[in-house]
Coordinates of C-alpha atoms and ligand atoms in Angstrom, one line a residue:
M143 CA 15.5 -20.0 19.1
S144 CA 15.3 -19.1 15.4
P145 CA 17.7 -21.1 13.1
R146 CA 19.2 -17.8 11.9
Q147 CA 19.7 -16.3 15.4
P148 CA 23.3 -15.9 16.6
A149 CA 24.0 -18.6 19.2
H150 CA 25.0 -16.2 21.9
I151 CA 21.5 -14.7 22.0
K152 CA 19.3 -16.3 24.6
R153 CA 15.7 -15.6 23.8
D154 CA 13.0 -15.6 26.4
E155 CA 9.7 -15.7 24.3
S156 CA 7.5 -15.6 27.4
F157 CA 6.5 -12.0 26.6
R158 CA 4.4 -13.4 23.8
D159 CA 2.1 -15.1 26.3
S160 CA 0.6 -11.9 27.4
I161 CA 0.2 -8.3 26.2
S162 CA 2.4 -5.6 27.4
T163 CA -0.4 -3.4 28.9
V164 CA -1.9 -6.1 31.2
D165 CA 0.1 -7.4 34.3
K166 CA 0.1 -11.0 35.7
Q167 CA -2.9 -10.2 37.9
G168 CA -4.9 -9.0 34.8
K169 CA -4.6 -5.4 35.8
R170 CA -4.1 -2.6 33.3
V171 CA -0.5 -1.4 33.0
W172 CA -0.8 2.3 32.1
V173 CA 1.8 3.3 29.4
Y174 CA 3.6 6.6 29.7
P175 CA 5.5 6.9 26.4
R176 CA 8.2 9.5 26.2
K177 CA 7.6 12.3 23.8
S178 CA 9.2 11.4 20.5
H179 CA 11.2 13.6 18.1
G180 CA 12.8 13.0 14.8
K181 CA 12.4 12.7 11.0
F182 CA 9.6 10.1 11.1
T183 CA 7.7 11.9 13.9
N184 CA 7.7 15.1 11.9
W185 CA 6.6 13.4 8.7
R186 CA 3.8 11.5 10.6
S187 CA 2.7 14.8 12.0
R188 CA 2.4 16.4 8.6
V189 CA 0.5 13.4 7.2
G190 CA -1.6 13.1 10.3
Y191 CA -2.7 16.8 10.3
S192 CA -3.5 16.6 6.6
L193 CA -5.7 13.5 7.2
L194 CA -7.4 15.2 10.2
A195 CA -8.2 18.3 8.0
L196 CA -9.6 16.0 5.4
L197 CA -11.7 14.1 8.0
F198 CA -13.2 17.3 9.5
I199 CA -14.0 19.0 6.2
G200 CA -15.1 15.8 4.5
P201 CA -18.8 16.0 5.4
F202 CA -18.9 19.6 4.1
L203 CA -17.2 19.0 0.8
R204 CA -19.6 18.6 -2.2
I205 CA -19.2 17.0 -5.6
G206 CA -22.1 17.8 -7.8
G207 CA -24.2 18.8 -4.8
E208 CA -23.5 15.5 -3.0
P209 CA -21.1 15.0 0.0
L210 CA -17.7 13.4 -0.6
L211 CA -18.6 10.6 1.8
M212 CA -21.9 9.7 3.6
I213 CA -23.0 6.5 5.1
N214 CA -26.6 7.2 5.9
L215 CA -27.8 4.0 7.5
V216 CA -31.1 5.5 8.5
E217 CA -32.2 6.3 4.9
R218 CA -30.1 3.4 3.6
R219 CA -28.2 5.8 1.3
F220 CA -24.5 5.8 0.7
V221 CA -22.4 8.4 -1.0
F222 CA -18.8 7.8 -2.2
F223 CA -17.1 10.7 -4.0
G224 CA -20.4 12.3 -4.9
Q225 CA -22.0 9.1 -6.3
S226 CA -25.1 7.9 -4.5
F227 CA -25.5 4.2 -3.9
W228 CA -28.6 2.4 -2.6
P229 CA -29.4 -1.0 -1.2
Q230 CA -30.3 -1.9 -4.9
D231 CA -26.6 -1.6 -5.6
F232 CA -25.9 -4.6 -3.4
V233 CA -23.7 -6.3 -5.9
I234 CA -21.4 -3.3 -6.2
F235 CA -21.2 -3.2 -2.3
V236 CA -20.3 -6.9 -2.2
I237 CA -17.6 -6.6 -4.9
G238 CA -16.4 -3.3 -3.4
F239 CA -16.1 -4.9 0.0
L240 CA -14.2 -8.0 -1.4
T241 CA -11.9 -5.7 -3.3
F242 CA -11.2 -3.7 -0.1
I243 CA -10.4 -6.9 1.9
V244 CA -8.1 -8.2 -0.8
F245 CA -6.4 -4.8 -1.1
V246 CA -5.9 -4.7 2.7
A247 CA -4.5 -8.3 2.7
L248 CA -2.1 -7.5 -0.2
F249 CA -1.0 -4.3 1.3
T250 CA -0.4 -5.9 4.7
V251 CA 1.5 -8.9 3.2
A252 CA 3.8 -6.4 1.4
F253 CA 4.1 -3.5 3.8
G254 CA 2.9 -4.8 7.2
R255 CA 1.0 -2.3 9.4
L256 CA 2.0 0.8 7.4
F257 CA -1.6 2.0 7.6
C258 CA -1.8 1.7 11.4
G259 CA 1.2 3.9 11.9
W260 CA 0.4 6.6 9.3
A261 CA -3.3 6.7 8.6
C262 CA -5.3 4.8 11.2
P263 CA -7.7 7.4 12.9
Q264 CA -6.9 5.8 16.3
T265 CA -3.2 6.3 16.0
V266 CA -3.5 9.7 14.3
F267 CA -5.8 11.0 17.0
M268 CA -3.8 9.5 19.8
D269 CA -0.4 10.7 18.6
Q270 CA -1.3 14.0 17.0
V271 CA -4.0 15.2 19.2
F272 CA -4.6 13.5 22.6
R273 CA -1.0 12.7 23.6
R274 CA 0.1 16.2 22.5
I275 CA -2.5 17.7 24.8
E276 CA -1.3 15.5 27.6
H277 CA 2.3 16.5 27.0
I278 CA 1.3 20.2 27.1
V279 CA -0.9 20.0 30.1
E280 CA 0.8 17.3 32.2
G281 CA 4.3 17.3 30.9
D282 CA 6.5 14.5 29.5
W283 CA 6.5 10.9 30.8
K284 CA 8.3 11.4 34.1
Q285 CA 6.1 14.3 35.1
R286 CA 2.9 12.4 34.1
Q287 CA 4.0 9.4 36.1
A288 CA 4.8 11.5 39.1
L289 CA 1.5 13.4 38.8
D290 CA -0.5 10.1 38.6
K291 CA 1.4 8.6 41.6
G292 CA 1.3 11.8 43.6
P293 CA -1.3 13.0 46.1
L294 CA -4.4 14.8 45.1
T295 CA -3.2 18.4 45.1
G296 CA -4.8 21.6 43.7
D297 CA -2.3 21.4 40.8
K298 CA -3.3 17.8 40.0
V299 CA -7.0 18.6 40.1
R300 CA -6.4 21.6 37.8
K301 CA -4.3 19.7 35.3
K302 CA -6.6 16.7 35.2
T303 CA -9.7 18.8 34.9
L304 CA -8.2 20.9 32.1
K305 CA -7.0 17.8 30.2
H306 CA -10.3 16.0 30.5
V307 CA -12.3 19.1 29.5
L308 CA -10.1 19.4 26.4
F309 CA -10.4 15.7 25.7
F310 CA -14.2 15.8 25.9
S311 CA -14.5 18.9 23.8
I312 CA -12.4 17.3 21.0
S313 CA -14.4 14.1 21.4
F314 CA -17.6 16.1 21.0
L315 CA -16.2 17.6 17.8
I316 CA -15.2 14.1 16.5
G317 CA -18.7 12.8 17.5
N318 CA -20.4 15.5 15.6
T319 CA -18.2 14.9 12.5
F320 CA -18.9 11.2 12.8
L321 CA -22.6 11.9 12.9
A322 CA -22.3 14.2 9.9
Y323 CA -20.8 11.3 7.9
I324 CA -23.9 9.3 8.8
I325 CA -26.7 11.7 8.4
G326 CA -25.1 14.4 6.2
S327 CA -23.8 17.8 7.2
D328 CA -27.1 19.6 6.4
E329 CA -29.0 17.4 8.8
L330 CA -26.3 17.9 11.5
I331 CA -26.6 21.7 11.2
H332 CA -30.4 21.3 11.4
I333 CA -30.0 19.4 14.7
V334 CA -27.4 21.8 16.1
T335 CA -29.4 25.0 15.2
G336 CA -32.9 23.7 15.7
P337 CA -34.8 23.4 19.1
A338 CA -33.5 20.6 21.2
S339 CA -37.0 19.2 21.8
E340 CA -37.4 18.5 18.1
H341 CA -34.1 16.6 17.7
T342 CA -33.8 14.5 20.9
G343 CA -32.7 11.4 18.8
G344 CA -30.0 13.4 17.1
L345 CA -28.8 15.0 20.3
F346 CA -28.7 11.6 22.0
A347 CA -26.6 10.2 19.1
M348 CA -24.3 13.2 19.3
L349 CA -23.7 12.7 23.1
A350 CA -23.4 8.9 22.8
F351 CA -20.8 9.2 20.0
S352 CA -18.9 11.9 21.9
G353 CA -18.9 9.7 25.1
V354 CA -17.6 6.7 23.2
F355 CA -14.8 8.7 21.6
Y356 CA -13.9 10.3 24.9
A357 CA -13.8 6.9 26.7
N358 CA -11.6 5.5 23.9
F359 CA -9.1 8.3 23.7
A360 CA -8.9 9.2 27.3
F361 CA -8.9 5.7 28.9
F362 CA -9.0 2.8 26.5
R363 CA -6.2 4.2 24.2
E364 CA -3.7 1.7 22.8
Q365 CA -5.8 -1.2 24.0
A366 CA -8.1 -0.5 21.0
C367 CA -5.1 -1.5 18.8
T368 CA -3.8 -4.4 20.9
T369 CA -7.0 -6.1 22.0
V370 CA -10.0 -5.0 19.9
C371 CA -8.9 -4.0 16.4
P372 CA -9.6 -7.0 14.0
Y373 CA -6.9 -5.7 11.6
G374 CA -4.3 -6.0 14.3
R375 CA -5.4 -9.5 15.1
L376 CA -4.9 -10.4 11.4
Q377 CA -1.2 -9.6 11.4
G378 CA -0.3 -13.1 12.6
V379 CA -1.7 -14.7 9.5
L380 CA -0.9 -12.0 7.0
L381 CA 2.7 -11.2 7.8
D382 CA 5.6 -13.3 6.7
R383 CA 9.4 -13.0 6.8
K384 CA 9.3 -11.0 3.6
S385 CA 6.8 -8.4 4.8
I386 CA 8.2 -4.9 5.5
V387 CA 7.7 -4.0 9.2
I388 CA 9.4 -1.9 11.7
A389 CA 12.2 -4.1 12.8
Y390 CA 15.3 -4.2 15.0
D391 CA 18.4 -5.3 13.1
H392 CA 19.3 -8.1 15.5
V393 CA 22.2 -9.2 13.3
R394 CA 23.9 -5.8 13.7
G395 CA 22.5 -4.9 17.2
E396 CA 23.3 -8.1 19.3
G397 CA 24.9 -8.6 21.7
R398 CA 23.7 -5.5 23.2
G399 CA 25.7 -3.8 25.8
L400 CA 26.1 -0.3 27.3
F401 CA 28.1 2.3 25.5
R402 CA 31.5 3.1 26.8
K403 CA 33.4 6.0 25.4
G404 CA 36.5 5.0 23.4
E405 CA 35.6 1.2 23.6
D406 CA 36.1 -1.0 20.5
R407 CA 32.7 -2.6 20.6
K408 CA 33.6 -5.3 18.1
A409 CA 36.7 -6.3 20.0
A410 CA 34.6 -6.4 23.1
G411 CA 32.1 -8.8 21.4
K412 CA 29.3 -6.2 21.4
G413 CA 26.8 -5.3 18.8
D414 CA 25.5 -1.8 18.0
C415 CA 22.6 -1.8 20.4
I416 CA 23.8 0.2 23.4
D417 CA 20.9 -1.1 25.5
C418 CA 19.7 2.5 26.2
K419 CA 16.1 1.4 26.0
A420 CA 15.1 4.7 24.3
C421 CA 13.1 2.6 21.8
V422 CA 11.1 1.0 24.7
Y423 CA 10.6 4.3 26.6
E424 CA 9.0 5.9 23.5
C425 CA 6.8 3.0 22.5
P426 CA 3.2 3.9 22.9
T427 CA 2.2 0.3 23.3
G428 CA 4.8 -0.5 25.9
I429 CA 6.8 -3.1 24.0
D430 CA 10.4 -3.8 23.3
I431 CA 10.9 -3.9 19.5
R432 CA 14.2 -5.8 20.1
N433 CA 12.0 -8.9 20.9
G434 CA 11.0 -9.0 17.2
T435 CA 7.7 -8.4 15.5
Q436 CA 4.8 -8.3 18.0
L437 CA 1.1 -8.1 17.8
E438 CA 1.1 -4.8 19.8
C439 CA 3.4 -3.0 17.4
V440 CA 1.3 -0.4 15.5
N441 CA 4.4 0.6 13.3
C442 CA 4.3 4.1 14.7
T443 CA 8.0 4.7 14.0
A444 CA 8.7 6.3 17.4
C445 CA 11.3 3.6 18.1
I446 CA 13.1 4.4 14.8
D447 CA 13.4 8.0 15.7
A448 CA 14.5 7.2 19.3
C449 CA 17.1 4.7 18.2
D450 CA 18.5 7.0 15.4
H451 CA 18.9 9.8 17.9
M452 CA 20.9 7.5 20.2
M453 CA 23.0 6.1 17.3
R454 CA 23.9 9.6 16.2
S455 CA 24.7 10.7 19.7
V456 CA 27.3 7.8 20.1
G457 CA 28.6 8.1 16.5
L458 CA 27.2 4.8 15.2
P459 CA 25.3 4.5 11.9
T460 CA 21.5 5.1 12.1
G461 CA 18.9 2.5 11.0
L462 CA 19.4 -0.1 13.7
V463 CA 15.7 0.0 14.0
R464 CA 14.1 0.6 10.6
Y465 CA 11.6 -0.4 8.0
A466 CA 12.9 -3.8 6.9
S467 CA 11.8 -7.4 6.4
E468 CA 13.1 -10.3 8.4
T469 CA 14.8 -11.8 5.3
E470 CA 16.5 -8.5 4.6
I471 CA 18.0 -8.4 8.1
S472 CA 18.8 -12.1 8.5
D473 CA 19.7 -13.2 4.9
H474 CA 20.6 -9.7 3.5
K475 CA 18.0 -10.2 0.7
P476 CA 16.2 -7.2 -0.6
F477 CA 12.4 -6.9 -0.9
R478 CA 11.0 -9.4 -3.3
F479 CA 7.5 -9.7 -4.8
N480 CA 6.7 -13.2 -3.7
A481 CA 4.2 -15.8 -4.9
R482 CA 1.6 -14.8 -2.3
M483 CA 1.7 -11.2 -3.3
K484 CA 1.4 -12.2 -7.0
A485 CA -1.7 -14.3 -6.3
Y486 CA -3.3 -11.4 -4.3
T487 CA -2.5 -9.0 -7.0
A488 CA -4.1 -11.2 -9.7
V489 CA -7.3 -11.5 -7.6
L490 CA -7.3 -7.8 -6.8
T491 CA -6.9 -6.9 -10.5
V492 CA -9.9 -9.0 -11.4
L493 CA -12.0 -7.6 -8.6
V494 CA -11.0 -4.0 -9.5
G495 CA -11.9 -4.7 -13.1
V496 CA -15.3 -6.1 -12.2
L497 CA -16.0 -3.2 -9.8
I498 CA -15.0 -0.5 -12.4
T499 CA -17.2 -2.3 -15.0
L500 CA -20.2 -2.4 -12.6
I501 CA -19.9 1.2 -11.7
A502 CA -19.4 2.3 -15.3
L503 CA -22.5 0.3 -16.3
R504 CA -24.6 1.4 -13.4
S505 CA -27.7 3.3 -14.5
D506 CA -29.3 6.3 -12.8
T507 CA -32.5 4.3 -12.2
D508 CA -33.4 0.9 -10.9
S509 CA -36.6 -0.3 -12.5
T510 CA -38.8 -3.4 -12.0
L511 CA -41.3 -4.4 -14.6
L512 CA -44.0 -6.9 -13.5
R513 CA -47.1 -8.1 -15.4
A514 CA -50.3 -7.3 -13.5
P515 CA -51.1 -10.3 -11.3
G516 CA -54.1 -12.4 -12.1
M517 CA -54.3 -11.2 -15.7
L518 CA -53.1 -12.9 -18.8
F519 CA -53.8 -10.8 -21.9
Q520 CA -56.6 -8.7 -23.4
T521 CA -57.7 -8.7 -27.1
Q522 CA -58.1 -5.2 -28.4
P523 CA -61.1 -4.3 -30.7
D524 CA -58.6 -4.1 -33.7
G525 CA -57.4 -7.7 -32.9
R526 CA -54.1 -6.7 -31.3
I527 CA -53.1 -8.2 -28.0
S528 CA -52.3 -6.2 -24.8
N529 CA -50.7 -6.9 -21.4
L530 CA -51.0 -4.7 -18.4
Y531 CA -47.7 -4.0 -16.5
F532 CA -46.7 -2.3 -13.2
L533 CA -43.4 -0.5 -13.6
K534 CA -41.5 0.6 -10.5
V535 CA -38.6 3.1 -10.9
L536 CA -36.1 4.2 -8.2
N537 CA -34.2 7.4 -8.9
K538 CA -30.6 6.6 -7.8
S539 CA -29.2 9.8 -9.1
H540 CA -29.0 13.2 -7.3
D541 CA -31.1 14.9 -10.0
H542 CA -34.8 15.5 -10.3
L543 CA -35.9 13.1 -13.1
P544 CA -39.0 13.3 -15.2
I545 CA -39.5 9.7 -16.5
Q546 CA -40.9 8.5 -19.8
F547 CA -41.3 5.0 -21.1
R548 CA -40.9 3.8 -24.7
L549 CA -41.4 0.4 -26.2
L550 CA -38.1 -0.6 -27.9
D551 CA -39.9 -2.7 -30.4
D552 CA -41.2 -0.9 -33.6
A553 CA -44.1 -3.3 -34.1
G554 CA -45.9 -2.5 -30.9
E555 CA -47.3 0.4 -28.9
L556 CA -47.0 1.5 -25.3
K557 CA -49.8 3.2 -23.5
L558 CA -49.3 4.8 -20.1
V559 CA -52.4 4.4 -18.0
G560 CA -51.0 5.4 -14.6
K561 CA -49.6 8.8 -13.7
P562 CA -46.5 10.2 -15.4
L563 CA -43.5 9.8 -13.1
E564 CA -41.5 12.8 -11.7
L565 CA -38.9 11.5 -9.3
E566 CA -36.9 13.4 -6.8
P567 CA -33.4 12.0 -5.9
G568 CA -33.8 8.7 -4.0
A569 CA -37.6 8.6 -4.7
L570 CA -39.4 5.4 -5.8
G571 CA -42.4 5.8 -8.1
Q572 CA -44.8 3.3 -9.8
S573 CA -46.9 3.6 -12.9
E574 CA -49.1 1.3 -14.9
L575 CA -48.9 0.8 -18.7
F576 CA -50.2 -1.4 -21.5
V577 CA -48.0 -3.0 -24.1
I578 CA -49.9 -3.7 -27.2
L579 CA -48.6 -6.0 -29.9
P580 CA -50.0 -7.2 -33.2
T581 CA -50.5 -10.9 -33.4
D582 CA -47.9 -11.4 -36.1
A583 CA -45.3 -9.9 -33.7
L584 CA -45.9 -12.6 -31.2
D585 CA -43.5 -15.4 -30.6
G586 CA -45.8 -18.1 -29.2
M587 CA -47.3 -17.7 -25.7
R588 CA -44.4 -15.7 -24.4
T589 CA -42.7 -13.0 -26.3
K590 CA -39.9 -11.0 -25.0
V591 CA -40.5 -7.2 -24.8
T592 CA -38.1 -4.5 -23.8
I593 CA -39.1 -1.1 -22.5
G594 CA -36.7 1.9 -22.4
V595 CA -36.8 4.1 -19.3
Y596 CA -36.0 7.7 -20.5
T597 CA -35.6 11.1 -19.1
G598 CA -36.0 13.5 -22.1
D599 CA -34.1 11.8 -24.9
R600 CA -31.6 10.1 -22.6
L601 CA -32.0 6.4 -22.3
L602 CA -31.5 5.5 -18.6
E603 CA -32.2 1.9 -18.5
K604 CA -33.7 -1.0 -20.5
V605 CA -36.1 -3.5 -18.7
S606 CA -37.3 -6.7 -20.3
T607 CA -40.1 -9.0 -19.5
S608 CA -42.3 -11.5 -21.2
F609 CA -45.5 -10.7 -23.0
V610 CA -48.3 -13.3 -22.8
G611 CA -50.3 -14.0 -26.0
P612 CA -52.9 -16.6 -27.1
L613 CA -51.6 -20.2 -27.6
N614 CA -52.6 -20.2 -31.3
T615 CA -50.2 -17.4 -32.2
A616 CA -47.2 -19.7 -31.9
H617 CA -45.0 -19.5 -35.1
Ligands
SF4_170 S1 7.6 -1.1 18.6 FE1 8.2 0.9 17.6 S2 6.8 1.0 15.9 FE2 6.0 -0.6 17.2 S3 4.5 0.5 18.5 FE3 6.4 0.5 19.6 S4 7.4 2.4 19.0 FE4 5.8 2.1 17.6
SF4_171 S1 17.1 2.6 21.1 FE1 18.5 1.5 19.7 S2 20.3 1.3 20.9 FE2 18.8 1.9 22.4 S3 18.0 0.0 23.2 FE3 16.7 0.5 21.5 S4 17.6 -0.6 19.7 FE4 19.2 -0.5 21.3

């Protein structure tokens, strides 16, 4: 029993030993959540449909000719908000990933699983699409339960067939959208409109993704959140008593007891929970929020709406189940920015600063300058010293780039001996060039030289290397 818990509440914590959707024999317990209504349900629908619209049009939106988001693993090309990134941007990826992890940790410490309830694709698709279809085709919880338990009738076959055809069609749409995020919308349209024999790989990927989404939304469902999702598993270490979660106000609610009209609940030693179990019936993960914060709770707000509705109908104040922290409920302390949040914020600020700097300083090209192997230097007829270099340039921009090289050192000269470079977006080109320096510009055996990579008059990047000269030129 928690030290703050009223003495009359006996708590059986054995429910924490297992998850709500698996019985003692290890068999799946199918959850039939009751359809929820209310303020939060309505707001979540609006947010959910906006996110779904964004998700489906995302691959077709363009910024400067580039998609909003593309994670092309095949070509190893990634586009975020119209900016192309390549494996050469590895440092930005690592810092970006670390920033994301710290942001997630900070956000969770402060606001619990707010993301899961409002923005996670699994919850949004389940609540706003697949469960809605189920409600329309098969009815609310009692009808669905009866249908599943009942014999195989024509009506059952018709309803189940219709539901699964709709489920697979939507999964197919999701699979295609997912593929568009990976290979780009142009390539997806190419696969869809081209002859099937030329795109067997693409079509296979399309069907495989559709199959996985169908299996997930039709059968696996809430188990993705309770048994697979790594973010869900992290809650145990990230949440503390000050985190805002969806919580039952046990101080106000206990001891729970059925509602009796005209009864003075206080005088009868009862709390505000009328033990109607509406919060349990509407929970899509099959838990009882009155047991406290649990791993299975995806913060979907269904229990808030269910309880508020019951409170209103019996004339008690709403908010018995609400967004609150444990300290707020037990100690009546408002939300506080604690030391852990401050530490995460400091780390996050540094990481965001580094990330912004790296992106701001990121050039449109990635160049490598190497001296020709096996050659030291050549002495020109006029006595100057030359070194031969190989220069590789990757075009990281989404523009066609004609490339020129200039020696950023007035004393010397640069002679291109390889072909001039014209690079398409994402193309890698190589050329050869001589750098020629007078002996009085040499600084011993190794002199630092810097070459500017230009397109027109725009300096894209500076690359430095060492220039090898004869030993006797050391100053
Ligand atoms: S306990 Fe409430 S918020 Fe958590 S999953 Fe169940 S209904 Fe949603
Ligand atoms: S809906 Fe509210 S009143 Fe009903 S059992 Fe749940 S917490 Fe108690």
